[in-house]
Short mmCIF file of C-alpha atoms in Angstrom, two decimals:
data_model
loop_
_atom_site.label_atom_id
_atom_site.label_comp_id
_atom_site.label_asym_id
_atom_site.label_seq_id
_atom_site.Cartn_x
_atom_site.Cartn_y
_atom_site.Cartn_z
CA MET G 1 -35.20 -9.26 -25.76
CA GLY G 2 -34.54 -9.82 -29.48
CA LYS G 3 -32.85 -12.79 -31.14
CA ALA G 4 -29.43 -11.16 -30.86
CA GLY G 5 -29.88 -10.61 -27.13
CA LYS G 6 -31.04 -14.18 -26.60
CA SER G 7 -28.09 -15.52 -28.60
CA LEU G 8 -25.58 -13.56 -26.52
CA LYS G 9 -27.31 -14.63 -23.32
CA SER G 10 -27.18 -18.28 -24.41
CA ALA G 11 -23.49 -18.01 -25.30
CA LEU G 12 -22.70 -16.40 -21.96
CA GLN G 13 -24.68 -19.07 -20.10
CA SER G 14 -22.64 -21.80 -21.81
CA GLN G 15 -19.41 -20.00 -20.97
CA GLN G 16 -20.59 -19.48 -17.39
CA SER G 17 -21.25 -23.23 -17.01
CA ARG G 18 -17.81 -24.11 -18.39
CA GLN G 19 -16.17 -21.59 -16.09
CA LYS G 20 -18.00 -23.05 -13.07
CA ARG G 21 -16.78 -26.55 -13.87
CA LYS G 22 -13.23 -25.26 -14.29
CA GLU G 23 -13.43 -23.42 -10.96
CA GLN G 24 -14.64 -26.57 -9.20
CA ILE G 25 -11.67 -28.55 -10.55
CA THR G 26 -9.25 -25.75 -9.62
CA ARG G 27 -10.75 -25.48 -6.14
CA ALA G 28 -10.40 -29.22 -5.55
CA ALA G 29 -6.75 -29.06 -6.63
CA GLN G 30 -6.11 -26.10 -4.34
CA LEU G 31 -7.67 -27.88 -1.35
CA SER G 32 -5.51 -30.92 -2.03
CA GLU G 33 -2.40 -28.75 -2.25
CA GLN G 34 -3.29 -26.90 0.96
CA LYS G 35 -3.74 -30.21 2.77
CA THR G 36 -0.26 -31.28 1.66
CA LYS G 37 1.30 -27.96 2.64
CA SER G 38 -0.33 -28.02 6.09
CA THR G 39 1.92 -30.94 7.07
CA LYS G 40 5.05 -28.94 6.24
CA GLN G 41 6.72 -26.23 8.31
CA PRO G 42 5.30 -22.86 7.21
CA ARG G 43 7.76 -20.26 5.94
CA LYS G 44 7.60 -16.65 7.02
CA ARG G 45 6.76 -14.21 4.25
CA LYS G 46 8.09 -10.70 4.02
CA ALA G 47 5.48 -8.00 4.31
CA PRO G 48 5.06 -6.06 1.06
CA ALA G 49 6.67 -2.63 1.02
CA PRO G 50 4.16 0.23 1.18
CA SER G 51 3.43 1.82 -2.19
CA THR G 52 4.79 5.33 -2.75
CA SER G 53 3.35 5.79 -6.24
CA ARG G 54 0.61 8.28 -7.02
CA PRO G 55 -2.96 7.35 -8.00
CA THR G 56 -3.49 6.86 -11.72
CA VAL G 57 -5.24 9.57 -13.73
CA PRO G 58 -6.12 7.78 -16.99
CA PHE G 59 -6.98 10.98 -18.89
CA SER G 60 -4.85 13.75 -20.37
CA ALA G 61 -5.78 17.37 -20.99
CA THR G 62 -5.96 16.75 -24.76
CA ASP G 63 -8.27 13.72 -24.58
CA THR G 64 -11.80 13.67 -25.88
CA ILE G 65 -13.86 11.83 -23.26
CA LEU G 66 -17.25 10.12 -23.41
CA LEU G 67 -18.72 9.41 -19.96
CA ILE G 68 -21.39 6.71 -19.72
CA GLY G 69 -24.02 6.18 -17.00
CA GLU G 70 -23.25 9.38 -15.13
CA GLY G 71 -26.10 9.25 -12.60
CA ASN G 72 -25.90 12.66 -10.90
CA PHE G 73 -23.01 13.84 -13.17
CA SER G 74 -20.65 14.40 -10.23
CA PHE G 75 -17.77 12.60 -11.99
CA ALA G 76 -18.11 14.88 -15.02
CA ARG G 77 -17.97 17.85 -12.65
CA ALA G 78 -14.82 16.43 -11.02
CA LEU G 79 -13.07 16.51 -14.42
CA ILE G 80 -13.48 20.29 -14.74
CA GLN G 81 -13.69 21.55 -11.14
CA ASP G 82 -10.83 20.94 -8.68
CA ALA G 83 -9.56 18.29 -11.08
CA PRO G 84 -6.20 16.49 -10.68
CA ALA G 85 -3.26 18.59 -11.90
CA ALA G 86 -2.99 16.63 -15.17
CA LEU G 87 -6.47 17.84 -16.17
CA THR G 88 -6.21 21.48 -15.09
CA HIS G 89 -6.33 22.72 -18.68
CA ILE G 90 -8.74 20.23 -20.24
CA PRO G 91 -11.26 22.05 -22.48
CA PRO G 92 -14.78 21.34 -21.12
CA GLY G 93 -15.90 20.94 -24.73
CA ASN G 94 -13.78 17.78 -24.93
CA ILE G 95 -16.14 16.06 -22.49
CA THR G 96 -19.45 14.42 -23.40
CA ALA G 97 -21.33 13.29 -20.28
CA THR G 98 -24.33 10.99 -20.65
CA ALA G 99 -27.02 9.41 -18.48
CA TYR G 100 -29.34 6.48 -19.14
CA ASP G 101 -32.28 8.30 -17.54
CA SER G 102 -34.25 11.04 -19.24
CA GLU G 103 -33.52 14.55 -17.96
CA GLU G 104 -36.73 14.58 -15.91
CA GLU G 105 -36.02 11.12 -14.42
CA CYS G 106 -32.46 12.12 -13.58
CA TYR G 107 -33.51 15.20 -11.63
CA SER G 108 -36.18 13.19 -9.84
CA LYS G 109 -33.77 10.40 -8.80
CA TYR G 110 -30.73 12.52 -7.90
CA LEU G 111 -31.46 15.67 -5.92
CA ASP G 112 -28.20 17.46 -6.79
CA ALA G 113 -28.20 16.59 -10.50
CA ARG G 114 -30.01 19.70 -11.76
CA GLU G 115 -27.46 22.05 -10.19
CA ILE G 116 -24.51 19.97 -11.43
CA VAL G 117 -25.88 19.76 -14.99
CA ALA G 118 -26.43 23.54 -15.05
CA LEU G 119 -22.78 24.05 -14.07
CA LEU G 120 -21.54 21.60 -16.70
CA ARG G 121 -23.54 23.25 -19.47
CA GLU G 122 -22.43 26.71 -18.38
CA ARG G 123 -18.79 25.58 -18.61
CA GLY G 124 -19.30 24.05 -22.06
CA VAL G 125 -19.54 20.32 -21.30
CA GLU G 126 -21.85 18.41 -23.65
CA VAL G 127 -24.61 16.75 -21.58
CA GLN G 128 -26.91 14.11 -23.08
CA PHE G 129 -29.77 12.13 -21.53
CA SER G 130 -31.56 8.88 -22.50
CA VAL G 131 -28.29 7.33 -23.71
CA ASP G 132 -28.35 3.52 -23.65
CA ALA G 133 -24.80 2.17 -23.26
CA SER G 134 -25.71 -1.00 -25.15
CA ARG G 135 -26.87 1.00 -28.20
CA LEU G 136 -24.22 3.70 -28.54
CA ASP G 137 -23.72 2.76 -32.18
CA LYS G 138 -27.39 3.53 -32.89
CA ILE G 139 -27.43 7.09 -31.50
CA PRO G 140 -27.69 9.61 -34.39
CA LEU G 141 -25.87 12.29 -32.37
CA PHE G 142 -22.79 10.07 -32.12
CA LYS G 143 -22.67 9.07 -35.78
CA GLY G 144 -19.21 9.71 -37.25
CA ARG G 145 -17.71 10.73 -33.91
CA ARG G 146 -14.81 9.04 -32.11
CA TRP G 147 -13.32 9.49 -28.63
CA ASP G 148 -9.95 8.92 -26.97
CA ARG G 149 -11.59 7.57 -23.82
CA ILE G 150 -14.99 6.02 -23.18
CA SER G 151 -15.45 5.67 -19.43
CA TRP G 152 -18.13 3.88 -17.39
CA ASN G 153 -17.86 3.95 -13.61
CA PHE G 154 -19.66 1.18 -11.71
CA PRO G 155 -21.96 -0.13 -14.47
CA HIS G 156 -24.96 -2.16 -13.35
CA ALA G 157 -28.04 -3.49 -15.11
CA GLY G 158 -30.15 -2.34 -12.14
CA LYS G 159 -32.67 -5.17 -12.41
CA SER G 160 -32.59 -6.19 -8.72
CA ILE G 161 -32.33 -9.89 -9.60
CA THR G 162 -31.89 -11.91 -6.39
CA ASP G 163 -30.59 -15.10 -8.03
CA GLN G 164 -26.82 -14.61 -8.24
CA ASP G 165 -26.23 -16.51 -11.49
CA ARG G 166 -29.01 -14.63 -13.29
CA ASN G 167 -27.77 -11.34 -11.85
CA ILE G 168 -24.24 -12.04 -13.09
CA LEU G 169 -25.56 -13.01 -16.52
CA SER G 170 -27.69 -9.87 -16.78
CA ASN G 171 -24.69 -7.64 -16.12
CA GLN G 172 -22.42 -9.64 -18.43
CA VAL G 173 -24.91 -9.17 -21.27
CA LEU G 174 -25.01 -5.43 -20.55
CA ILE G 175 -21.22 -5.05 -20.57
CA MET G 176 -20.73 -7.20 -23.67
CA ASN G 177 -23.33 -5.17 -25.57
CA PHE G 178 -21.60 -1.98 -24.39
CA LEU G 179 -18.21 -3.21 -25.63
CA ARG G 180 -19.70 -4.14 -29.00
CA ALA G 181 -21.56 -0.83 -29.37
CA SER G 182 -18.50 1.22 -28.35
CA ALA G 183 -16.05 -0.29 -30.84
CA GLY G 184 -16.89 2.11 -33.68
CA LEU G 185 -16.68 5.15 -31.41
CA LEU G 186 -13.04 4.67 -30.41
CA LYS G 187 -10.30 6.66 -32.12
CA ILE G 188 -8.11 4.72 -34.52
CA GLY G 189 -4.36 4.48 -33.95
CA PRO G 190 -1.55 2.25 -32.69
CA ILE G 191 -1.98 0.08 -29.60
CA PRO G 192 -1.30 2.27 -26.54
CA SER G 193 1.58 1.53 -24.19
CA VAL G 194 1.84 2.41 -20.52
CA THR G 195 5.22 2.91 -18.86
CA GLY G 196 5.88 1.56 -15.40
CA SER G 197 3.43 -1.32 -15.70
CA LYS G 198 4.00 -4.90 -14.68
CA LYS G 199 2.33 -8.14 -15.63
CA LYS G 200 0.20 -9.88 -13.06
CA LYS G 201 0.49 -13.62 -12.61
CA ARG G 202 -2.47 -15.73 -11.64
CA ALA G 203 -2.38 -18.16 -8.74
CA ASP G 204 -1.98 -21.09 -11.13
CA ASP G 205 1.20 -19.47 -12.56
CA GLU G 206 -0.40 -18.85 -15.94
CA GLU G 207 0.52 -15.38 -17.05
CA GLU G 208 -2.53 -13.17 -17.32
CA ASP G 209 -2.22 -10.49 -19.99
CA VAL G 210 -2.96 -7.69 -17.53
CA GLU G 211 -0.86 -4.65 -16.87
CA GLU G 212 -1.10 -3.37 -13.30
CA THR G 213 0.01 0.13 -12.44
CA ASP G 214 -0.54 2.64 -9.70
CA GLU G 215 1.48 5.37 -11.36
CA ASP G 216 0.02 8.71 -12.40
CA LYS G 217 0.23 7.97 -16.14
CA ALA G 218 -2.25 8.41 -18.97
CA THR G 219 -2.09 6.19 -22.02
CA ASP G 220 -0.22 7.41 -25.12
CA THR G 221 -1.52 10.50 -26.85
CA GLY G 222 -2.28 9.63 -30.48
CA ALA G 223 -2.83 5.94 -29.74
CA ARG G 224 -6.12 4.16 -30.42
CA GLY G 225 -8.98 4.97 -28.09
CA THR G 226 -9.55 3.01 -24.90
CA ILE G 227 -12.50 1.94 -22.77
CA LEU G 228 -12.35 2.37 -18.99
CA ILE G 229 -14.64 0.22 -16.82
CA THR G 230 -14.51 0.69 -13.05
CA LEU G 231 -15.98 -1.87 -10.65
CA ARG G 232 -15.66 -2.93 -7.04
CA ASN G 233 -12.91 -5.55 -6.89
CA VAL G 234 -15.01 -7.85 -4.68
CA PRO G 235 -17.80 -10.41 -5.30
CA PRO G 236 -20.25 -10.35 -6.94
CA TYR G 237 -18.57 -7.90 -9.35
CA THR G 238 -15.44 -10.03 -9.79
CA LEU G 239 -17.73 -12.90 -10.81
CA TRP G 240 -18.79 -10.94 -13.89
CA ASP G 241 -15.34 -11.88 -15.26
CA ILE G 242 -15.26 -8.81 -17.51
CA PRO G 243 -11.51 -8.90 -18.37
CA ARG G 244 -11.76 -12.46 -19.66
CA LEU G 245 -15.00 -11.84 -21.59
CA ALA G 246 -13.53 -8.72 -23.22
CA LYS G 247 -10.45 -10.65 -24.37
CA HIS G 248 -12.29 -13.82 -25.37
CA PRO G 249 -15.92 -12.94 -26.17
CA PRO G 250 -18.20 -15.97 -26.59
CA LEU G 251 -19.09 -16.87 -30.15
CA PRO G 252 -22.68 -16.08 -31.16
CA THR G 253 -25.03 -19.07 -31.18
CA SER G 254 -26.86 -17.93 -34.32
CA GLY G 255 -25.65 -16.61 -37.66
CA SER G 256 -27.79 -13.46 -37.46
CA THR G 257 -26.17 -12.29 -34.22
CA PRO G 258 -23.30 -9.78 -34.57
CA SER G 259 -20.13 -11.04 -32.93
CA ASN G 260 -18.33 -9.08 -30.24
CA PRO G 261 -14.89 -7.69 -31.13
CA ALA G 262 -11.94 -8.90 -29.06
CA TYR G 263 -10.23 -6.38 -26.80
CA ILE G 264 -6.74 -6.13 -25.36
CA ILE G 265 -6.34 -5.37 -21.67
CA VAL G 266 -4.06 -2.33 -21.63
CA ARG G 267 -3.81 -2.27 -17.82
CA SER G 268 -5.75 -2.24 -14.57
CA PHE G 269 -5.25 0.10 -11.64
CA ALA G 270 -6.80 1.10 -8.31
CA PHE G 271 -9.50 3.75 -8.68
CA HIS G 272 -9.15 6.34 -5.91
CA ARG G 273 -12.43 8.18 -5.44
CA ASP G 274 -10.79 10.82 -3.25
CA ILE G 275 -8.76 12.34 -6.12
CA TRP G 276 -12.01 13.19 -7.91
CA LYS G 277 -13.24 16.06 -5.75
CA GLY G 278 -16.99 16.05 -5.17
CA TYR G 279 -17.52 12.72 -6.93
CA GLU G 280 -20.12 10.51 -5.28
CA HIS G 281 -21.22 7.25 -6.81
CA ARG G 282 -24.99 6.95 -7.05
CA MET G 283 -26.77 3.63 -7.42
CA THR G 284 -29.07 3.04 -10.38
CA LYS G 285 -32.22 3.24 -8.25
CA GLY G 286 -31.37 6.75 -7.06
CA GLU G 287 -31.68 8.59 -3.75
CA ARG G 288 -35.45 8.66 -3.60
CA ALA G 289 -35.48 4.85 -3.67
CA HIS G 290 -33.02 4.74 -0.76
CA GLY G 291 -29.94 4.48 -2.98
CA THR G 292 -26.97 4.68 -0.62
CA GLY G 293 -24.15 4.56 -3.16
CA LYS G 294 -22.74 1.37 -1.65
CA THR G 295 -21.33 -1.04 -4.21
CA GLY G 296 -19.96 -3.88 -2.12
CA GLN G 297 -18.08 -4.05 1.15
CA GLY G 298 -14.30 -4.23 1.61
CA GLY G 299 -11.70 -4.52 -1.11
CA GLU G 300 -10.98 -1.74 -3.56
CA ASP G 301 -12.38 0.01 -6.59
CA ARG G 302 -10.52 -1.07 -9.73
CA THR G 303 -10.44 0.28 -13.28
CA TRP G 304 -9.82 -1.94 -16.31
CA GLU G 305 -8.60 -0.23 -19.47
CA PHE G 306 -9.22 -1.94 -22.83
CA CYS G 307 -8.44 -1.21 -26.46
CA LEU G 308 -9.52 -3.05 -29.58
CA SER G 309 -7.33 -5.92 -30.70
CA ASP G 310 -5.87 -5.84 -34.23
#
């Protein structure tokens, strides 16, 4: 790891320590409050009304889309084959699907990848291998190009680190480098707006600048490009604290380290795998290494959509 990588890691470690101390204080306050409330008569709460809104499709048929870390490329296929109605007429040439592995490694790790890639290429989708998400700005093929959407489903550093804090840090470094490298590849325009969204409030009543929606709405056409990151909404993934790091990136600890741009959280929404026909998440280690596709138990999949701040 170079000086820049070490500087970012050091900054994230400092932020991680501060966050831990803050969580300990918050937890102590919550326990004290719970103890006080336990002596009072509990009030009955109304059950939330079942949602009747449709799953969110964050793309439109006119979008140019860059897919990162595709694994077996089944999500790219789902955009052009049996896609949601909003994407029925998307030109396959608008989609650039990439994988971190080389083409040979990809076919070795994911048994169905060769057939899927052949279909994508036949339809006109651009397929690229050996694409490092943390170095998108260094790829000659991408020089001068910009996209409406840059999407990464279930990113993971894939280092099999057993220590939880080190594992969290490794993935935070990966995502922060990805956000920095992606900034120059996003289309320029006004900040996008999403209708039907609502602000989420944190437990401590501080308003979090997060728009939550479960409506079938894409962001504004003609607005600045956005980044979509989908993760399991359960530990350890929630401990990566990606929304907060994107909004408030840690300052570099050395002058030679490039700083991360600040992002705005446009919204977050539940990611429904079932609307993407044929999509199957594949773990970084692949099928031949007993990759089962499991990314945490319980909870939901959730997508966070970001755009660059002014």
